[in-house]
Short mmCIF file of N, CA and C in Angstrom, two decimals:
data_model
loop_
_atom_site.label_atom_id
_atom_site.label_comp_id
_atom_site.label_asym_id
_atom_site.label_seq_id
_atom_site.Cartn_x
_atom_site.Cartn_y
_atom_site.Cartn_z
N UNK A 1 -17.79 -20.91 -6.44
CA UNK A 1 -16.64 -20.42 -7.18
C UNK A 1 -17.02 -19.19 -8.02
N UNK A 2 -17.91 -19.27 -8.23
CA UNK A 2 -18.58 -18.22 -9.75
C UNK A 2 -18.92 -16.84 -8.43
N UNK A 3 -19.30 -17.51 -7.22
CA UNK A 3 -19.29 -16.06 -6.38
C UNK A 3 -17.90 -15.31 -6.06
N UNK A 4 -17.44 -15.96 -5.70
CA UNK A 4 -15.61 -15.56 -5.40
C UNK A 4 -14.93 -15.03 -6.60
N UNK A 5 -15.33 -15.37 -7.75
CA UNK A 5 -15.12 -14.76 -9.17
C UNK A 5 -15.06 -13.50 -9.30
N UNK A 6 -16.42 -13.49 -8.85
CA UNK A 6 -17.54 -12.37 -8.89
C UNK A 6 -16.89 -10.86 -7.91
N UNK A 7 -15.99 -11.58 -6.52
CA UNK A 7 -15.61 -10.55 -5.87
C UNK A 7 -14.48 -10.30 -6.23
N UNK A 8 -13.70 -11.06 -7.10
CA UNK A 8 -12.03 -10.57 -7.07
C UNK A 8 -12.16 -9.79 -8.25
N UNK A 9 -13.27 -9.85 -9.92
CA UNK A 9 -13.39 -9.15 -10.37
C UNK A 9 -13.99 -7.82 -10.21
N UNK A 10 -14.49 -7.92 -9.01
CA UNK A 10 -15.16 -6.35 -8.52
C UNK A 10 -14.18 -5.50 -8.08
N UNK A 11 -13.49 -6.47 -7.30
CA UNK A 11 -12.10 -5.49 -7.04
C UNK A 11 -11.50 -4.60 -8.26
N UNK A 12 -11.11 -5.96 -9.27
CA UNK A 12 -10.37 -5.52 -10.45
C UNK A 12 -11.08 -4.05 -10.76
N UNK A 13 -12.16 -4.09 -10.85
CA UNK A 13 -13.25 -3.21 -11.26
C UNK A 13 -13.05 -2.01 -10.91
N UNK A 14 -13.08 -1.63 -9.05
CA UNK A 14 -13.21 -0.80 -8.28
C UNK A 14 -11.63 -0.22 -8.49
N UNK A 15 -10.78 -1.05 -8.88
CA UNK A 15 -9.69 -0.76 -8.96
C UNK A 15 -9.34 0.46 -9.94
N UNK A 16 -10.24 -0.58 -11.42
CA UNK A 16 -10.24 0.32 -12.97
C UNK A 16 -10.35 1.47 -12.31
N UNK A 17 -11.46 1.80 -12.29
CA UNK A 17 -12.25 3.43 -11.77
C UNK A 17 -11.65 3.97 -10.78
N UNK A 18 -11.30 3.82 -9.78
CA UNK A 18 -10.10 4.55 -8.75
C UNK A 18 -9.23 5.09 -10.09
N UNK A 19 -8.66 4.43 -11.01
CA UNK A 19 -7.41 5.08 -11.54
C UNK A 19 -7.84 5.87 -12.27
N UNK A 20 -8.86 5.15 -13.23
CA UNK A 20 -8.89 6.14 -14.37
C UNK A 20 -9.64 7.71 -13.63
N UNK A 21 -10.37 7.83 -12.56
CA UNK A 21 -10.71 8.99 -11.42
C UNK A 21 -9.87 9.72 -11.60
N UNK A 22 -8.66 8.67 -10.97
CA UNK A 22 -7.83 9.86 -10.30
C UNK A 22 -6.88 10.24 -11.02
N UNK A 23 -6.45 9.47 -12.32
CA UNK A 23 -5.22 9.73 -13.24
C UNK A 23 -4.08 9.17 -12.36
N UNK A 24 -4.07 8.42 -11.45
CA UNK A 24 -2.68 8.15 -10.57
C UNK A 24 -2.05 6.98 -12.37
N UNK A 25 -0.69 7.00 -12.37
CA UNK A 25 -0.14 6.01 -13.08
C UNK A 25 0.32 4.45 -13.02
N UNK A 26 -0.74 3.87 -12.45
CA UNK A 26 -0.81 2.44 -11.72
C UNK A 26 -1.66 1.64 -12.12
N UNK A 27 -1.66 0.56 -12.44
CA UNK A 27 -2.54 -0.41 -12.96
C UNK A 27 -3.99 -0.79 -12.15
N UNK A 28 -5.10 -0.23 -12.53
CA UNK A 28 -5.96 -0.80 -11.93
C UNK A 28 -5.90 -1.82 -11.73
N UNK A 29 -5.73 -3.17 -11.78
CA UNK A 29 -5.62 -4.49 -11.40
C UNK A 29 -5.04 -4.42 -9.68
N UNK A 30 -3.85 -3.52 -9.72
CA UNK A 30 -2.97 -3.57 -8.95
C UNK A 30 -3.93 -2.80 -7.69
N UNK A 31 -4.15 -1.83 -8.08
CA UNK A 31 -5.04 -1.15 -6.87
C UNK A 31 -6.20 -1.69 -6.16
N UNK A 32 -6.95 -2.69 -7.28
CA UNK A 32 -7.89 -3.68 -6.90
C UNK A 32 -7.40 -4.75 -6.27
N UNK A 33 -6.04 -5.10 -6.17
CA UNK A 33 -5.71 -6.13 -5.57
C UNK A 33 -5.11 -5.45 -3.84
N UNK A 34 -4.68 -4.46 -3.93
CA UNK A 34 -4.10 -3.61 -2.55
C UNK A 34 -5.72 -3.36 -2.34
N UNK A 35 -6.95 -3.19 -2.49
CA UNK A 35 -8.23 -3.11 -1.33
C UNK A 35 -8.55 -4.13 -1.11
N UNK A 36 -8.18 -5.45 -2.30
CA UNK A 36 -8.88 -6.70 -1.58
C UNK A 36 -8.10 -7.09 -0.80
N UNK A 37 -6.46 -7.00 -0.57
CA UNK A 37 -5.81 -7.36 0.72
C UNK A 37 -6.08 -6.35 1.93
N UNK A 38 -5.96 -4.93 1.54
CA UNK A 38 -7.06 -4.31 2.92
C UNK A 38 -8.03 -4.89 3.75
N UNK A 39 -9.21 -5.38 2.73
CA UNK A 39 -10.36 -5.76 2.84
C UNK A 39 -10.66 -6.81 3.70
N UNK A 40 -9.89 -7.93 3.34
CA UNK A 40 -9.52 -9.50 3.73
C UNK A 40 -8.22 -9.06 4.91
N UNK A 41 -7.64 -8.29 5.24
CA UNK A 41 -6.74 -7.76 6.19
C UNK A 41 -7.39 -7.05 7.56
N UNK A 42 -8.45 -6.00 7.22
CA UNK A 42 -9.63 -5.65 8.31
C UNK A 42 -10.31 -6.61 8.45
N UNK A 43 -11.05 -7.68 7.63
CA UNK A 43 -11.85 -9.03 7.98
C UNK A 43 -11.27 -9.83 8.81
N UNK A 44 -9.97 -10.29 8.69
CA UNK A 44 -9.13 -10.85 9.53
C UNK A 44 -9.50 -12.18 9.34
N UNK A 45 -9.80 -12.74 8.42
CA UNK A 45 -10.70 -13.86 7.41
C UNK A 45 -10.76 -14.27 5.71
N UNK A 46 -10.75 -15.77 5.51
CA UNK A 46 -9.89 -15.42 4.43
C UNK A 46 -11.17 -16.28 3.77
N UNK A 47 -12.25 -16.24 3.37
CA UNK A 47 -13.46 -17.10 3.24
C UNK A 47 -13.18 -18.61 1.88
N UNK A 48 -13.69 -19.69 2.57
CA UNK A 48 -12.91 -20.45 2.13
C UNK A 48 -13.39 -20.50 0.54
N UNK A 49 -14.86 -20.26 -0.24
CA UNK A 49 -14.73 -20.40 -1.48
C UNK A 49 -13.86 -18.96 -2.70
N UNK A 50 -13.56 -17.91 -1.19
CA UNK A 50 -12.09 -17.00 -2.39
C UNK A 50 -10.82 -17.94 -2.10
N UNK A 51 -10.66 -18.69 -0.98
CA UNK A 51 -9.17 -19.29 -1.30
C UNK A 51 -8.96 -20.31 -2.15
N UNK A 52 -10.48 -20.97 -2.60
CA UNK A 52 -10.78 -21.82 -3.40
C UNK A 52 -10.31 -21.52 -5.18
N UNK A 53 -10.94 -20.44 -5.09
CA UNK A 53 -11.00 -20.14 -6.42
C UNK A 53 -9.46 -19.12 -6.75
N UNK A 54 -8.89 -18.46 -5.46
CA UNK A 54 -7.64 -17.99 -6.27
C UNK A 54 -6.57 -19.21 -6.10
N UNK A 55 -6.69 -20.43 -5.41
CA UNK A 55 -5.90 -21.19 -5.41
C UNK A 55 -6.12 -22.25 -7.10
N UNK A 56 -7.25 -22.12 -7.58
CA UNK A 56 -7.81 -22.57 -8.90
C UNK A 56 -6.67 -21.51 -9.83
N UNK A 57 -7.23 -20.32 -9.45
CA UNK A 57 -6.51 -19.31 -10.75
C UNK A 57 -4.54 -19.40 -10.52
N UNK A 58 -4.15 -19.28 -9.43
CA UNK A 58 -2.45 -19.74 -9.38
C UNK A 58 -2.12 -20.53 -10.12
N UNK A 59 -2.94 -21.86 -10.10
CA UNK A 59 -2.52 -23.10 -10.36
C UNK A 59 -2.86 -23.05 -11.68
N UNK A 60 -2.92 -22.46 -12.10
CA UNK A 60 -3.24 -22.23 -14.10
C UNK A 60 -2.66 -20.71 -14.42
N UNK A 61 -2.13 -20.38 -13.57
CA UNK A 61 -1.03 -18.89 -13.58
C UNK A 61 -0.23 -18.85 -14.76
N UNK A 62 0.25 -20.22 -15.82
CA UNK A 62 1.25 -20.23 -16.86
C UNK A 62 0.22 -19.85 -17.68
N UNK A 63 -0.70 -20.08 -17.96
CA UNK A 63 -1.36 -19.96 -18.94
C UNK A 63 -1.63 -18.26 -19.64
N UNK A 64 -1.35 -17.35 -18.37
CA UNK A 64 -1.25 -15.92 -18.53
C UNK A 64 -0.20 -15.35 -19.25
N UNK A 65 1.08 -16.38 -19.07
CA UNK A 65 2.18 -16.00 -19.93
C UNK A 65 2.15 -16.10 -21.68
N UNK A 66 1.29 -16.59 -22.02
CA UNK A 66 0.72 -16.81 -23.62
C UNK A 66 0.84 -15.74 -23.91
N UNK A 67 -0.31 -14.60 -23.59
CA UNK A 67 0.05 -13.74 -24.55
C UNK A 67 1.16 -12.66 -24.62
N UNK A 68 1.60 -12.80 -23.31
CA UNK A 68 3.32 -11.87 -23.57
C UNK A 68 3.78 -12.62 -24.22
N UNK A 69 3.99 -14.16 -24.65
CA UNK A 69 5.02 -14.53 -25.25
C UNK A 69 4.83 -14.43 -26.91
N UNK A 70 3.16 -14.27 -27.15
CA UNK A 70 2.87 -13.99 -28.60
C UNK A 70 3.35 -12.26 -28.73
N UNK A 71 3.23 -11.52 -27.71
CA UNK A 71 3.67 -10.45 -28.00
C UNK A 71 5.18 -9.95 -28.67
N UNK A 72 5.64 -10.62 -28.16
CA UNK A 72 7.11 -10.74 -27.87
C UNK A 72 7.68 -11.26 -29.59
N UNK A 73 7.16 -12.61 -29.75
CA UNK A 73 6.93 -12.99 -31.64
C UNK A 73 6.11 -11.77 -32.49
N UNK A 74 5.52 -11.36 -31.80
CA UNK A 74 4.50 -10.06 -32.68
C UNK A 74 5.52 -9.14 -32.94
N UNK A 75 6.23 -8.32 -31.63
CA UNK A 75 6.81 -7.58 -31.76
C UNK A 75 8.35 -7.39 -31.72
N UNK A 76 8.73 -8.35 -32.19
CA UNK A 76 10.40 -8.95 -31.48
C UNK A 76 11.29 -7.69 -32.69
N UNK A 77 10.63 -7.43 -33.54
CA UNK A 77 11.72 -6.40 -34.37
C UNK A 77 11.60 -5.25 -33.97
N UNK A 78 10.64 -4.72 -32.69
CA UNK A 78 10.72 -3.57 -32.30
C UNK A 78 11.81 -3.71 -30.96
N UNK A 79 11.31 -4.23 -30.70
CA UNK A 79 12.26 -5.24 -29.07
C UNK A 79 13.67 -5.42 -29.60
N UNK A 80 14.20 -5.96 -30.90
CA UNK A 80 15.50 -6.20 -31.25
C UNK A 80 16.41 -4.40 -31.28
N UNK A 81 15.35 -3.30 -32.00
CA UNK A 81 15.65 -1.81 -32.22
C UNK A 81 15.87 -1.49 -30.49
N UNK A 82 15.18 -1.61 -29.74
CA UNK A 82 14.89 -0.96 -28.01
C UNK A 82 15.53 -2.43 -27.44
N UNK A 83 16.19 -2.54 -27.79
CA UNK A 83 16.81 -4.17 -26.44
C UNK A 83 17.23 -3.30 -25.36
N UNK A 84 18.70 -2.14 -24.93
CA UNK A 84 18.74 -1.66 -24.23
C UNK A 84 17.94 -1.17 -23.10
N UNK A 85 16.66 -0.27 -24.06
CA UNK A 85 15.80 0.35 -22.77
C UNK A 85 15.16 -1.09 -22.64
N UNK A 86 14.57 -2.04 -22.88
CA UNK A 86 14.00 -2.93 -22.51
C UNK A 86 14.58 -3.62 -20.89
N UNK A 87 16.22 -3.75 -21.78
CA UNK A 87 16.95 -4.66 -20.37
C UNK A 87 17.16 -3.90 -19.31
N UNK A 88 17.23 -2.55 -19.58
CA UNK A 88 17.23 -1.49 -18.27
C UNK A 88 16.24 -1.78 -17.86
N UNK A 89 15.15 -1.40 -18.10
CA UNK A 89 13.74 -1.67 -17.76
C UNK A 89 13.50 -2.79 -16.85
N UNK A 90 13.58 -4.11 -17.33
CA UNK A 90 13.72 -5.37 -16.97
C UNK A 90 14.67 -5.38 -15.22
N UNK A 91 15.73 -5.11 -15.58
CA UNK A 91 16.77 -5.59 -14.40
C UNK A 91 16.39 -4.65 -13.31
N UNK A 92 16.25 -3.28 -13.68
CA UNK A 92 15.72 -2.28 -12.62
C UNK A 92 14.45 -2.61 -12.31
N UNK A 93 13.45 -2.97 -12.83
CA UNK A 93 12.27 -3.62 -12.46
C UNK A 93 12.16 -4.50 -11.57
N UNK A 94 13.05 -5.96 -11.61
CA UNK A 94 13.61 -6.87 -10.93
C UNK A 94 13.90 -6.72 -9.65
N UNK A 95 15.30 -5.94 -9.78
CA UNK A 95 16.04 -5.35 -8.44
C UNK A 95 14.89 -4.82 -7.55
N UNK A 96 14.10 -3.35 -8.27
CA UNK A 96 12.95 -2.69 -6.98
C UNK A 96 12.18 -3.95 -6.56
N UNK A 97 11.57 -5.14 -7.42
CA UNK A 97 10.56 -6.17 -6.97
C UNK A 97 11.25 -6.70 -5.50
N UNK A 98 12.39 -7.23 -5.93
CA UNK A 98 13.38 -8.10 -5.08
C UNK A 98 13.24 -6.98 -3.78
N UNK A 99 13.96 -6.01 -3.80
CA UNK A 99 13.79 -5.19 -2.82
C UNK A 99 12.36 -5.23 -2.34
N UNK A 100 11.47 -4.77 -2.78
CA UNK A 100 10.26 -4.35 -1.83
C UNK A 100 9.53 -5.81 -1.35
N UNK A 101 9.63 -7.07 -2.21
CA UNK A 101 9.39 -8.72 -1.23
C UNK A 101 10.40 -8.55 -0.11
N UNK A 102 11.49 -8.09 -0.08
CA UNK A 102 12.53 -9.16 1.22
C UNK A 102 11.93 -7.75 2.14
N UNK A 103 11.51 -6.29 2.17
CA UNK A 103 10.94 -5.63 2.98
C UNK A 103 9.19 -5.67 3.49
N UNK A 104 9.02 -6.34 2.81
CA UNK A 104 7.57 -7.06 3.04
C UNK A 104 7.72 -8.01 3.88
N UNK A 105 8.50 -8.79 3.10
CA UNK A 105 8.67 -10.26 3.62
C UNK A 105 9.26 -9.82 5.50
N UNK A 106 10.40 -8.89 5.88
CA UNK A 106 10.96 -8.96 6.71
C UNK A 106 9.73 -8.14 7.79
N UNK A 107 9.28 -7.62 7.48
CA UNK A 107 7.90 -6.77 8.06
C UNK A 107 7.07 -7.39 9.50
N UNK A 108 6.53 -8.78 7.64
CA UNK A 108 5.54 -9.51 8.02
C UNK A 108 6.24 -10.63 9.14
N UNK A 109 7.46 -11.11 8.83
CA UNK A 109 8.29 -11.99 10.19
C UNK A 109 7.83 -11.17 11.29
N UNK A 110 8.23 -9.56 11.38
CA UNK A 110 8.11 -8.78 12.72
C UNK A 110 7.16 -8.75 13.15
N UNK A 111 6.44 -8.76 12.46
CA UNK A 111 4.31 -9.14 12.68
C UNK A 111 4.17 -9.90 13.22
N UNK A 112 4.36 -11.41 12.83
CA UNK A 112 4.24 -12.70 13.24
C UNK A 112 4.60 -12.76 14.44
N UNK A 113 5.85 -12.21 14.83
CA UNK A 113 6.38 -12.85 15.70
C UNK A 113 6.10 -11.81 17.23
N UNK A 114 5.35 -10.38 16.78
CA UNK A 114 4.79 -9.96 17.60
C UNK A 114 5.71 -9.04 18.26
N UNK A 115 6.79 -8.61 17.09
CA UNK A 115 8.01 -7.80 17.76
C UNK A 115 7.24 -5.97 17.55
N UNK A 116 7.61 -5.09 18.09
CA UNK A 116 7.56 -3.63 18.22
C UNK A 116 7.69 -3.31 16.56
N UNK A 117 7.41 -2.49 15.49
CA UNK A 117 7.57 -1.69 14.57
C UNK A 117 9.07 -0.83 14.66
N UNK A 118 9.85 -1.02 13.76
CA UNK A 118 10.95 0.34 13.83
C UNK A 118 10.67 1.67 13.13
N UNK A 119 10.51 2.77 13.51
CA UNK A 119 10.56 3.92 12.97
C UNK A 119 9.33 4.24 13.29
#
């Protein structure tokens, strides 16, 4: 487990430094997580002590919500001044998520099922 640790934080890592490199405006986390699905996508293999250990970290996934929610008590009188841009923020955030899963999601069916690519 402590090895599989070891690689999803390297990602995180490789991720940091890609951004802060390049100045792109994206969360290293996020970029470290798009090479380790590359990575594990060219492997074509999913090794069983990383499914071990991110199926460990999911399953304790609430526990990440702590500190947005202390944030949120920290900062709720700035949040009460900005509610607007917040809920814009929020719902348009939402909507693009929603959108880009059901085009993922519909992709990966076409994958599966071994149909031609459109476009």
């Amino acid at each position: 487990m402590i090895g599989a640790l070891a690689v999803l934080l390297t990602f995180q890592l490789v991720g940091e430094i890609a951004i802060r490199w390049s100045g792109v405006p994206v969360p290293g986390p996020v970029i470290g997580m798009l090479l380790l699905f590359l990575t594990l996508h060219w492997r074509k293999s999913l090794p069983a002590s990383l499914r071990a250990t991110a199926e460990t970290l999911l399953s304790h996934l609430s526990l990440l919500f702590i500190p947005a929610g202390v944030g949120i008590v920290r900062y709720g009188a700035l949040l009460a001044e900005e509610w607007l841009a917040v809920t814009v923020a929020l719902v348009l955030s939402t909507l693009i998520t929603v959108a880009v899963t059901a085009l993922v999601m519909q992709t990966v069916i076409r994958w599966r099922r071994g149909a031609p690519r459109d476009g």
